[in-house]
Amino acid sequence: MKSSNIESIKPSHCWKIIVVDDKEQVHAVTRLALQNFQYKHKSLELISAYSSSEGQQLLEQNPDTAVLLLDIVMEREEAGLDLVKYTREKLHNRFIRIILRTGQPWIAPEQSIIEEYDINGYILKTELTQHKLFCFLLTAIRNYHNLLTVEEARQHISAQNKELENSNLILEKKVQEYTQILQKQTLALVENNKKLELEVQAKLHAQQNLEIINEKLFEANKKLSLLANQDALTGLANRRYFDVYLQQVWESAQENKHPLSILICDIDFFKGYNDSYGHPEGDHCLQRVSQIIHRVAGKSEGFAARFGGEEFAMVLPNTKLIDGQKIAGKLRLEIHNARLPHRASTVSEYVTVSIGVTSIQFQSDGSINDLIHRADQALYKAKKLGRNQFVTLH
């Protein structure tokens, strides 16, 4: 597959997924689990292969495949790994996202596979839930779509480069013609020099435009990698990544019976702050507060995110409620001691926060939504009791 063939691999009405596994049950379960999957208003087209040789044929026939869900051990112990090499080295397909699924990790340990093969995911079948499959597939298709977008932009720049090269050849030919004319027509020397100068300026202008386009493309690629998980203003994780991380920590804590605590905090009277100081200063305030939250979370081995607006959240794995209360108290004190002026506040002359704290021990039924709801209710109570404090809700 060559980059000039981008039109042949762009997805049209659906996302093609090739499933290679020698067990029919795996194909059936995969189809069932993904029957309602959609991304960017496009559904999936699942194509099944039951051996690596069938997989090779399907990959050759379907260059627009977005994701390859691949078993490692089939007709041979390394049949799946050979198919990875075939895809990357023989078909030169660098766009397709490859996710390995195995029920025998001792044959192909995860670390060595990730180091030696160009894959994009490694899942143990024993740990594969419908949710995890959804998350892996969503991430893979999003990355596939982003790669195609960047490739289109790169080819567009390449086409412009080619046009510029052609213009340069034409320009060089004209310069030669003008030089001959200058040698024969000395009386027109000044006029012809002016024309030549204009042509050179046009070339320089085109080169400058190309440099600007390349710089914009580079910046766009950087922003693309950040936008997926990071809040642009504060640099903390965004709400989408907070939900993904909390789900992972929740499942781990539930499996290992470890405690899990979360904090939700809100800057007191922030609307008044914006009205009094203006939105640029309000953004600066959010950045200063987020830096403190990030520092406190890091010292506690926690995870900080911007929850929305002037709200922030902190996930504290393997942390009991009493320790979560200590961290909340430390966070409240450090923000107050930062002495950020707040003339619109009725509780302090400086910026303060109200914090809701809750925890779960996984000894009773519950859900992530319940945990977030309790923290939010505790935050509401902290505000109702006068703000600049933390409140715990069991």
PDB file of N, CA and C in Angstrom, residues 29-37 101 123-138 247 251:
ATOM      1  N   VAL A  29     -19.389 -14.073  19.269  1.00  0.00           N
ATOM      2  CA  VAL A  29     -19.422 -13.175  20.430  1.00  0.00           C
ATOM      3  C   VAL A  29     -19.034 -11.755  20.021  1.00  0.00           C
ATOM      4  N   THR A  30     -18.040 -11.641  19.141  1.00  0.00           N
ATOM      5  CA  THR A  30     -17.605 -10.310  18.683  1.00  0.00           C
ATOM      6  C   THR A  30     -18.730  -9.608  17.929  1.00  0.00           C
ATOM      7  N   ARG A  31     -19.411 -10.362  17.044  1.00  0.00           N
ATOM      8  CA  ARG A  31     -20.529  -9.739  16.301  1.00  0.00           C
ATOM      9  C   ARG A  31     -21.629  -9.295  17.246  1.00  0.00           C
ATOM     10  N   LEU A  32     -21.902 -10.122  18.248  1.00  0.00           N
ATOM     11  CA  LEU A  32     -22.957  -9.778  19.202  1.00  0.00           C
ATOM     12  C   LEU A  32     -22.578  -8.542  20.019  1.00  0.00           C
ATOM     13  N   ALA A  33     -21.324  -8.495  20.474  1.00  0.00           N
ATOM     14  CA  ALA A  33     -20.878  -7.396  21.332  1.00  0.00           C
ATOM     15  C   ALA A  33     -20.850  -6.068  20.588  1.00  0.00           C
ATOM     16  N   LEU A  34     -20.605  -6.119  19.274  1.00  0.00           N
ATOM     17  CA  LEU A  34     -20.423  -4.880  18.506  1.00  0.00           C
ATOM     18  C   LEU A  34     -21.596  -4.559  17.596  1.00  0.00           C
ATOM     19  N   GLN A  35     -22.733  -5.210  17.809  1.00  0.00           N
ATOM     20  CA  GLN A  35     -23.839  -5.033  16.866  1.00  0.00           C
ATOM     21  C   GLN A  35     -24.400  -3.615  16.852  1.00  0.00           C
ATOM     22  N   ASN A  36     -24.235  -2.883  17.953  1.00  0.00           N
ATOM     23  CA  ASN A  36     -24.789  -1.524  18.010  1.00  0.00           C
ATOM     24  C   ASN A  36     -23.700  -0.455  17.943  1.00  0.00           C
ATOM     25  N   PHE A  37     -22.488  -0.844  17.599  1.00  0.00           N
ATOM     26  CA  PHE A  37     -21.370   0.114  17.594  1.00  0.00           C
ATOM     27  C   PHE A  37     -21.531   1.115  16.445  1.00  0.00           C
ATOM     28  N   ARG A 101      -5.603 -10.339  20.220  1.00  0.00           N
ATOM     29  CA  ARG A 101      -6.386 -10.971  21.294  1.00  0.00           C
ATOM     30  C   ARG A 101      -5.856 -12.398  21.467  1.00  0.00           C
ATOM     31  N   ILE A 123      -4.830  -7.604  24.101  1.00  0.00           N
ATOM     32  CA  ILE A 123      -5.903  -7.903  25.058  1.00  0.00           C
ATOM     33  C   ILE A 123      -5.908  -9.391  25.363  1.00  0.00           C
ATOM     34  N   LEU A 124      -6.030  -9.705  26.655  1.00  0.00           N
ATOM     35  CA  LEU A 124      -6.241 -11.095  27.053  1.00  0.00           C
ATOM     36  C   LEU A 124      -7.723 -11.405  26.938  1.00  0.00           C
ATOM     37  N   LYS A 125      -8.045 -12.521  26.292  1.00  0.00           N
ATOM     38  CA  LYS A 125      -9.452 -12.871  26.115  1.00  0.00           C
ATOM     39  C   LYS A 125     -10.164 -13.053  27.444  1.00  0.00           C
ATOM     40  N   THR A 126      -9.410 -13.503  28.464  1.00  0.00           N
ATOM     41  CA  THR A 126     -10.036 -13.703  29.776  1.00  0.00           C
ATOM     42  C   THR A 126     -10.434 -12.388  30.425  1.00  0.00           C
ATOM     43  N   GLU A 127      -9.798 -11.292  30.025  1.00  0.00           N
ATOM     44  CA  GLU A 127     -10.100  -9.977  30.618  1.00  0.00           C
ATOM     45  C   GLU A 127     -10.985  -9.126  29.720  1.00  0.00           C
ATOM     46  N   LEU A 128     -11.357  -9.665  28.548  1.00  0.00           N
ATOM     47  CA  LEU A 128     -12.064  -8.854  27.553  1.00  0.00           C
ATOM     48  C   LEU A 128     -13.558  -8.797  27.840  1.00  0.00           C
ATOM     49  N   THR A 129     -14.012  -7.626  28.247  1.00  0.00           N
ATOM     50  CA  THR A 129     -15.441  -7.367  28.426  1.00  0.00           C
ATOM     51  C   THR A 129     -15.969  -6.610  27.219  1.00  0.00           C
ATOM     52  N   GLN A 130     -17.305  -6.544  27.132  1.00  0.00           N
ATOM     53  CA  GLN A 130     -17.898  -5.770  26.031  1.00  0.00           C
ATOM     54  C   GLN A 130     -17.459  -4.320  26.093  1.00  0.00           C
ATOM     55  N   HIS A 131     -17.398  -3.777  27.322  1.00  0.00           N
ATOM     56  CA  HIS A 131     -16.983  -2.365  27.465  1.00  0.00           C
ATOM     57  C   HIS A 131     -15.552  -2.162  27.000  1.00  0.00           C
ATOM     58  N   LYS A 132     -14.650  -3.071  27.417  1.00  0.00           N
ATOM     59  CA  LYS A 132     -13.251  -2.934  27.008  1.00  0.00           C
ATOM     60  C   LYS A 132     -13.120  -3.055  25.498  1.00  0.00           C
ATOM     61  N   LEU A 133     -13.872  -3.997  24.898  1.00  0.00           N
ATOM     62  CA  LEU A 133     -13.817  -4.148  23.451  1.00  0.00           C
ATOM     63  C   LEU A 133     -14.296  -2.878  22.770  1.00  0.00           C
ATOM     64  N   PHE A 134     -15.385  -2.284  23.296  1.00  0.00           N
ATOM     65  CA  PHE A 134     -15.885  -1.016  22.756  1.00  0.00           C
ATOM     66  C   PHE A 134     -14.796   0.051  22.826  1.00  0.00           C
ATOM     67  N   CYS A 135     -14.158   0.167  24.008  1.00  0.00           N
ATOM     68  CA  CYS A 135     -13.156   1.220  24.212  1.00  0.00           C
ATOM     69  C   CYS A 135     -11.955   1.015  23.285  1.00  0.00           C
ATOM     70  N   PHE A 136     -11.451  -0.238  23.218  1.00  0.00           N
ATOM     71  CA  PHE A 136     -10.318  -0.508  22.344  1.00  0.00           C
ATOM     72  C   PHE A 136     -10.670  -0.185  20.893  1.00  0.00           C
ATOM     73  N   LEU A 137     -11.860  -0.619  20.455  1.00  0.00           N
ATOM     74  CA  LEU A 137     -12.245  -0.423  19.062  1.00  0.00           C
ATOM     75  C   LEU A 137     -12.477   1.051  18.756  1.00  0.00           C
ATOM     76  N   LEU A 138     -13.128   1.761  19.691  1.00  0.00           N
ATOM     77  CA  LEU A 138     -13.359   3.192  19.484  1.00  0.00           C
ATOM     78  C   LEU A 138     -12.037   3.938  19.345  1.00  0.00           C
ATOM     79  N   GLN A 247     -13.136   4.657  35.158  1.00  0.00           N
ATOM     80  CA  GLN A 247     -13.644   3.323  34.852  1.00  0.00           C
ATOM     81  C   GLN A 247     -12.551   2.272  35.066  1.00  0.00           C
ATOM     82  N   GLU A 251     -12.673  -0.618  38.089  1.00  0.00           N
ATOM     83  CA  GLU A 251     -12.616  -2.063  37.837  1.00  0.00           C
ATOM     84  C   GLU A 251     -11.473  -2.703  38.612  1.00  0.00           C
TER      85      GLU A 251
END
